PDB file of C-alpha atoms in Angstrom:
ATOM      1  CA  MET Z   1      78.110 100.775 127.967  1.00  0.00           C
ATOM      2  CA  GLN Z   2      79.016  99.927 124.428  1.00  0.00           C
ATOM      3  CA  LEU Z   3      79.620 102.761 121.979  1.00  0.00           C
ATOM      4  CA  PRO Z   4      80.067 101.965 118.385  1.00  0.00           C
ATOM      5  CA  ARG Z   5      83.005 103.609 116.769  1.00  0.00           C
ATOM      6  CA  LEU Z   6      83.647 104.030 113.073  1.00  0.00           C
ATOM      7  CA  GLU Z   7      87.244 103.841 111.920  1.00  0.00           C
ATOM      8  CA  ILE Z   8      88.252 105.014 108.485  1.00  0.00           C
ATOM      9  CA  THR Z   9      91.671 104.068 107.172  1.00  0.00           C
ATOM     10  CA  SER Z  10      92.664 105.599 103.864  1.00  0.00           C
ATOM     11  CA  GLN Z  11      95.715 105.167 101.770  1.00  0.00           C
ATOM     12  CA  PHE Z  12      96.583 107.661  99.071  1.00  0.00           C
ATOM     13  CA  GLY Z  13      97.202 106.448  95.594  1.00  0.00           C
ATOM     14  CA  LYS Z  14     100.670 106.926  94.188  1.00  0.00           C
ATOM     15  CA  ILE Z  15     101.541 107.197  90.577  1.00  0.00           C
ATOM     16  CA  GLY Z  16     104.879 106.467  88.993  1.00  0.00           C
ATOM     17  CA  ILE Z  17     106.249 108.251  85.960  1.00  0.00           C
ATOM     18  CA  ARG Z  18     108.825 106.611  83.756  1.00  0.00           C
ATOM     19  CA  SER Z  19     110.267 108.790  80.972  1.00  0.00           C
ATOM     20  CA  TYR Z  20     112.585 107.921  78.123  1.00  0.00           C
ATOM     21  CA  ASP Z  21     114.458 110.704  76.346  1.00  0.00           C
ATOM     22  CA  ALA Z  22     114.104 111.038  72.635  1.00  0.00           C
ATOM     23  CA  VAL Z  23     117.220 110.148  70.659  1.00  0.00           C
ATOM     24  CA  LEU Z  24     118.031 112.057  67.465  1.00  0.00           C
ATOM     25  CA  GLU Z  25     121.073 111.016  65.482  1.00  0.00           C
ATOM     26  CA  ILE Z  26     122.006 112.943  62.364  1.00  0.00           C
ATOM     27  CA  ARG Z  27     124.950 111.910  60.250  1.00  0.00           C
ATOM     28  CA  GLN Z  28     125.885 113.974  57.224  1.00  0.00           C
ATOM     29  CA  PRO Z  29     128.099 112.147  54.755  1.00  0.00           C
ATOM     30  CA  PRO Z  30     130.370 114.586  52.907  1.00  0.00           C
ATOM     31  CA  ALA Z  31     129.422 115.521  49.375  1.00  0.00           C
ATOM     32  CA  ASP Z  32     131.219 113.689  46.587  1.00  0.00           C
ATOM     33  CA  MET Z  33     133.069 116.347  44.642  1.00  0.00           C
ATOM     34  CA  LYS Z  34     135.173 115.929  41.525  1.00  0.00           C
ATOM     35  CA  ILE Z  35     137.149 118.884  40.222  1.00  0.00           C
ATOM     36  CA  ARG Z  36     139.001 118.648  36.952  1.00  0.00           C
ATOM     37  CA  GLN Z  37     141.138 121.567  35.888  1.00  0.00           C
ATOM     38  CA  PRO Z  38     142.274 121.357  32.276  1.00  0.00           C
ATOM     39  CA  LEU Z  39     145.783 122.670  31.769  1.00  0.00           C
ATOM     40  CA  PRO Z  40     145.932 126.075  30.095  1.00  0.00           C
ATOM     41  CA  ASP Z  41     147.454 126.475  26.639  1.00  0.00           C
ATOM     42  CA  VAL Z  42     150.504 128.705  26.937  1.00  0.00           C
ATOM     43  CA  THR Z  43     151.989 130.146  23.751  1.00  0.00           C
ATOM     44  CA  ILE Z  44     155.230 132.105  23.947  1.00  0.00           C
ATOM     45  CA  THR Z  45     156.575 133.889  20.876  1.00  0.00           C
ATOM     46  CA  LYS Z  46     159.868 135.744  20.872  1.00  0.00           C
ATOM     47  CA  THR Z  47     161.699 137.835  18.333  1.00  0.00           C
ATOM     48  CA  ASN Z  48     165.479 137.742  18.248  1.00  0.00           C
ATOM     49  CA  SER Z  49     167.389 140.549  19.860  1.00  0.00           C
ATOM     50  CA  LYS Z  50     169.815 142.451  17.667  1.00  0.00           C
ATOM     51  CA  LEU Z  51     173.174 143.972  18.609  1.00  0.00           C
ATOM     52  CA  GLU Z  52     174.877 146.216  16.066  1.00  0.00           C
ATOM     53  CA  ILE Z  53     178.469 147.327  16.689  1.00  0.00           C
ATOM     54  CA  ASP Z  54     179.878 150.105  14.491  1.00  0.00           C
ATOM     55  CA  GLN Z  55     183.688 150.108  14.732  1.00  0.00           C
ATOM     56  CA  SER Z  56     184.325 152.126  11.586  1.00  0.00           C
ATOM     57  CA  GLU Z  57     185.610 155.185  13.525  1.00  0.00           C
ATOM     58  CA  ALA Z  58     187.835 153.001  15.717  1.00  0.00           C
ATOM     59  CA  PHE Z  59     189.267 151.322  12.599  1.00  0.00           C
ATOM     60  CA  ALA Z  60     189.733 154.769  11.019  1.00  0.00           C
ATOM     61  CA  ASP Z  61     191.978 155.699  13.966  1.00  0.00           C
ATOM     62  CA  ALA Z  62     194.167 152.705  13.040  1.00  0.00           C
ATOM     63  CA  ASN Z  63     194.101 153.857   9.384  1.00  0.00           C
ATOM     64  CA  LEU Z  64     191.938 150.889   8.398  1.00  0.00           C
ATOM     65  CA  LYS Z  65     189.393 152.722   6.292  1.00  0.00           C
ATOM     66  CA  PRO Z  66     187.289 151.814   3.297  1.00  0.00           C
ATOM     67  CA  VAL Z  67     189.009 152.767   0.034  1.00  0.00           C
ATOM     68  CA  HIS Z  68     186.500 155.426  -0.971  1.00  0.00           C
ATOM     69  CA  ARG Z  69     186.849 157.153   2.418  1.00  0.00           C
ATOM     70  CA  TRP Z  70     190.665 156.909   2.324  1.00  0.00           C
ATOM     71  CA  ILE Z  71     190.798 158.472  -1.176  1.00  0.00           C
ATOM     72  CA  LYS Z  72     188.433 161.271  -0.146  1.00  0.00           C
ATOM     73  CA  GLU Z  73     190.515 162.106   2.962  1.00  0.00           C
ATOM     74  CA  ARG Z  74     193.818 162.005   1.012  1.00  0.00           C
ATOM     75  CA  ALA Z  75     192.377 164.324  -1.645  1.00  0.00           C
ATOM     76  CA  GLN Z  76     191.274 166.751   1.084  1.00  0.00           C
ATOM     77  CA  GLN Z  77     194.757 166.618   2.698  1.00  0.00           C
ATOM     78  CA  ALA Z  78     196.441 167.199  -0.684  1.00  0.00           C
ATOM     79  CA  LYS Z  79     194.223 170.202  -1.327  1.00  0.00           C
ATOM     80  CA  GLN Z  80     195.053 171.612   2.129  1.00  0.00           C
ATOM     81  CA  ILE Z  81     198.817 171.082   1.613  1.00  0.00           C
ATOM     82  CA  LEU Z  82     198.616 172.797  -1.797  1.00  0.00           C
ATOM     83  CA  LEU Z  83     196.801 175.794  -0.305  1.00  0.00           C
ATOM     84  CA  GLN Z  84     199.408 176.056   2.482  1.00  0.00           C
ATOM     85  CA  TYR Z  85     202.243 175.850  -0.087  1.00  0.00           C
ATOM     86  CA  LEU Z  86     200.675 178.564  -2.274  1.00  0.00           C
ATOM     87  CA  ALA Z  87     200.148 180.810   0.760  1.00  0.00           C
ATOM     88  CA  GLU Z  88     203.798 180.372   1.801  1.00  0.00           C
ATOM     89  CA  GLU Z  89     205.055 181.070  -1.742  1.00  0.00           C
ATOM     90  CA  ALA Z  90     202.908 184.212  -1.830  1.00  0.00           C
ATOM     91  CA  ARG Z  91     204.383 185.381   1.494  1.00  0.00           C
ATOM     92  CA  GLU Z  92     207.929 184.740   0.248  1.00  0.00           C
ATOM     93  CA  GLY Z  93     207.155 186.608  -2.972  1.00  0.00           C
ATOM     94  CA  SER Z  94     205.857 189.561  -0.970  1.00  0.00           C
ATOM     95  CA  ARG Z  95     209.038 189.587   1.143  1.00  0.00           C
ATOM     96  CA  LEU Z  96     211.237 189.496  -1.980  1.00  0.00           C
ATOM     97  CA  MET Z  97     209.310 192.396  -3.582  1.00  0.00           C
ATOM     98  CA  LYS Z  98     209.984 194.668  -0.617  1.00  0.00           C
ATOM     99  CA  ILE Z  99     213.552 195.566  -1.600  1.00  0.00           C
ATOM    100  CA  GLU Z 100     213.124 199.035  -0.130  1.00  0.00           C
ATOM    101  CA  SER Z 101     213.132 197.619   3.398  1.00  0.00           C
ATOM    102  CA  HIS Z 102     216.861 196.854   3.033  1.00  0.00           C
ATOM    103  CA  THR Z 103     216.566 193.401   4.514  1.00  0.00           C
ATOM    104  CA  ASN Z 104     218.358 190.423   3.159  1.00  0.00           C
ATOM    105  CA  ALA Z 105     215.159 188.503   2.295  1.00  0.00           C
ATOM    106  CA  ILE Z 106     216.898 185.838   0.170  1.00  0.00           C
ATOM    107  CA  ALA Z 107     219.252 184.860   3.021  1.00  0.00           C
ATOM    108  CA  GLN Z 108     216.443 184.775   5.556  1.00  0.00           C
ATOM    109  CA  ILE Z 109     214.253 182.596   3.347  1.00  0.00           C
ATOM    110  CA  ALA Z 110     217.187 180.238   2.637  1.00  0.00           C
ATOM    111  CA  LYS Z 111     217.910 179.954   6.366  1.00  0.00           C
ATOM    112  CA  GLU Z 112     214.251 179.176   7.176  1.00  0.00           C
ATOM    113  CA  LYS Z 113     214.086 176.473   4.495  1.00  0.00           C
ATOM    114  CA  SER Z 114     217.363 174.879   5.562  1.00  0.00           C
ATOM    115  CA  GLU Z 115     216.264 174.317   9.166  1.00  0.00           C
ATOM    116  CA  PRO Z 116     214.557 170.946   9.510  1.00  0.00           C
ATOM    117  CA  ASP Z 117     211.083 170.637  11.006  1.00  0.00           C
ATOM    118  CA  TYR Z 118     211.275 169.031  14.375  1.00  0.00           C
ATOM    119  CA  LYS Z 119     208.906 166.112  14.811  1.00  0.00           C
ATOM    120  CA  GLN Z 120     207.339 165.347  18.157  1.00  0.00           C
ATOM    121  CA  ALA Z 121     206.903 161.810  19.366  1.00  0.00           C
ATOM    122  CA  ASN Z 122     203.697 160.968  21.214  1.00  0.00           C
ATOM    123  CA  ILE Z 123     202.002 157.912  22.593  1.00  0.00           C
ATOM    124  CA  ALA Z 124     198.606 157.468  20.985  1.00  0.00           C
ATOM    125  CA  PHE Z 125     195.826 155.080  21.817  1.00  0.00           C
ATOM    126  CA  ILE Z 126     193.783 153.401  19.143  1.00  0.00           C
ATOM    127  CA  PRO Z 127     190.922 154.119  19.217  1.00  0.00           C
ATOM    128  CA  GLU Z 128     191.500 157.526  20.760  1.00  0.00           C
ATOM    129  CA  THR Z 129     188.349 157.174  22.868  1.00  0.00           C
ATOM    130  CA  PRO Z 130     185.995 154.260  23.594  1.00  0.00           C
ATOM    131  CA  LEU Z 131     183.147 156.457  22.347  1.00  0.00           C
ATOM    132  CA  LYS Z 132     184.280 155.788  18.789  1.00  0.00           C
ATOM    133  CA  VAL Z 133     182.809 152.295  19.013  1.00  0.00           C
ATOM    134  CA  LYS Z 134     179.055 152.668  18.661  1.00  0.00           C
ATOM    135  CA  PHE Z 135     176.551 150.143  19.927  1.00  0.00           C
ATOM    136  CA  HIS Z 136     172.904 149.843  19.003  1.00  0.00           C
ATOM    137  CA  TYR Z 137     170.856 147.177  20.740  1.00  0.00           C
ATOM    138  CA  THR Z 138     167.318 146.203  19.795  1.00  0.00           C
ATOM    139  CA  PRO Z 139     165.849 144.010  22.552  1.00  0.00           C
ATOM    140  CA  SER Z 140     163.777 140.985  21.741  1.00  0.00           C
ATOM    141  CA  LYS Z 141     160.034 141.139  22.147  1.00  0.00           C
ATOM    142  CA  ILE Z 142     158.280 138.406  24.074  1.00  0.00           C
ATOM    143  CA  SER Z 143     154.582 137.755  23.706  1.00  0.00           C
ATOM    144  CA  ILE Z 144     152.847 135.348  26.083  1.00  0.00           C
ATOM    145  CA  HIS Z 145     149.306 134.164  25.448  1.00  0.00           C
ATOM    146  CA  VAL Z 146     147.513 131.986  27.983  1.00  0.00           C
ATOM    147  CA  GLY Z 147     144.270 130.244  26.998  1.00  0.00           C
ATOM    148  CA  GLU Z 148     142.269 129.724  30.154  1.00  0.00           C
ATOM    149  CA  TYR Z 149     139.831 126.911  30.765  1.00  0.00           C
ATOM    150  CA  GLU Z 150     137.163 126.906  33.433  1.00  0.00           C
ATOM    151  CA  PRO Z 151     137.456 124.111  35.995  1.00  0.00           C
ATOM    152  CA  LYS Z 152     134.912 121.316  35.617  1.00  0.00           C
ATOM    153  CA  ILE Z 153     133.225 120.686  38.943  1.00  0.00           C
ATOM    154  CA  ALA Z 154     130.813 117.779  39.553  1.00  0.00           C
ATOM    155  CA  VAL Z 155     129.116 117.649  42.949  1.00  0.00           C
ATOM    156  CA  LYS Z 156     126.901 114.826  44.233  1.00  0.00           C
ATOM    157  CA  VAL Z 157     125.096 115.918  47.360  1.00  0.00           C
ATOM    158  CA  ASN Z 158     124.513 113.132  49.887  1.00  0.00           C
ATOM    159  CA  LYS Z 159     121.363 113.420  51.982  1.00  0.00           C
ATOM    160  CA  PRO Z 160     121.739 113.405  55.736  1.00  0.00           C
ATOM    161  CA  ILE Z 161     121.055 110.110  57.510  1.00  0.00           C
ATOM    162  CA  ILE Z 162     118.594 110.764  60.327  1.00  0.00           C
ATOM    163  CA  LYS Z 163     117.780 108.214  63.024  1.00  0.00           C
ATOM    164  CA  TYR Z 164     115.071 109.168  65.479  1.00  0.00           C
ATOM    165  CA  ARG Z 165     113.745 107.222  68.433  1.00  0.00           C
ATOM    166  CA  PRO Z 166     110.848 109.083  69.993  1.00  0.00           C
ATOM    167  CA  GLY Z 167     110.836 109.698  73.665  1.00  0.00           C
ATOM    168  CA  ASP Z 168     108.133 108.166  75.876  1.00  0.00           C
ATOM    169  CA  VAL Z 169     106.475 108.975  79.124  1.00  0.00           C
ATOM    170  CA  GLN Z 170     104.747 106.097  80.950  1.00  0.00           C
ATOM    171  CA  VAL Z 171     102.484 106.861  83.832  1.00  0.00           C
ATOM    172  CA  TYR Z 172     101.515 103.897  86.021  1.00  0.00           C
ATOM    173  CA  LEU Z 173      99.857 103.278  89.350  1.00  0.00           C
ATOM    174  CA  ARG Z 174     102.529 102.521  91.842  1.00  0.00           C
ATOM    175  CA  GLN Z 175     100.181 102.221  94.815  1.00  0.00           C
ATOM    176  CA  LYS Z 176      96.445 101.832  94.635  1.00  0.00           C
ATOM    177  CA  PRO Z 177      94.337 104.168  96.713  1.00  0.00           C
ATOM    178  CA  SER Z 178      92.197 102.479  99.315  1.00  0.00           C
ATOM    179  CA  ILE Z 179      89.652 103.353 101.977  1.00  0.00           C
ATOM    180  CA  GLU Z 180      88.710 100.949 104.717  1.00  0.00           C
ATOM    181  CA  PHE Z 181      85.776 101.441 106.982  1.00  0.00           C
ATOM    182  CA  SER Z 182      85.487  99.440 110.157  1.00  0.00           C
ATOM    183  CA  ALA Z 183      83.000  99.638 112.975  1.00  0.00           C
ATOM    184  CA  ARG Z 184      84.174  98.766 116.452  1.00  0.00           C
ATOM    185  CA  THR Z 185      82.529  98.678 119.653  1.00  0.00           C
ATOM    186  CA  THR Z 186      84.279  99.814 122.664  1.00  0.00           C
ATOM    187  CA  TYR Z 187      83.235  99.522 126.240  1.00  0.00           C
ATOM    188  CA  ASP Z 188      83.116 102.481 128.444  1.00  0.00           C
ATOM    189  CA  ARG Z 189      84.471 101.277 131.726  1.00  0.00           C
ATOM    190  CA  THR Z 190      84.049 104.425 133.515  1.00  0.00           C
ATOM    191  CA  ILE Z 191      80.474 103.831 134.156  1.00  0.00           C
TER     192      ILE Z 191
END
């Protein structure tokens, strides 16, 4: 006997996806910068230093004195010598008046005056001490004035350069779907 038979053949559809990445390129050129720094004005003023040396006492030790000082000192020495002489004469007069003491005052005074004064020799340094030379130093004064100037800065900003290629996604049909129907007759041989 013949039995009809229906055959269905189907094929799934397939899609394909193609994608392209987006490309972003950013380039930033550096800014153009100009800096100008004017030189500062520098003014330096200075007073002279002063050194004063007073050697008058050191010269006085060497007997190199101004005339008015030399005369004043000699007058003082003469006055002192006169006072010493008068004191000695007064002492001698007192000794001579004391006859009652039974001393030979005239012989003693004559003996004292006849003996020479012994002089002593010494080594002396001129000036006697370094402290007799006096120093006075006035240092110089320095004044520094600096006039400052602000730097002059000019900046030109460069915009970034941007290149952009958008990405893309393409969807396509790689395999079409299909359905096939077919009718077949088959014979049953068992009968």
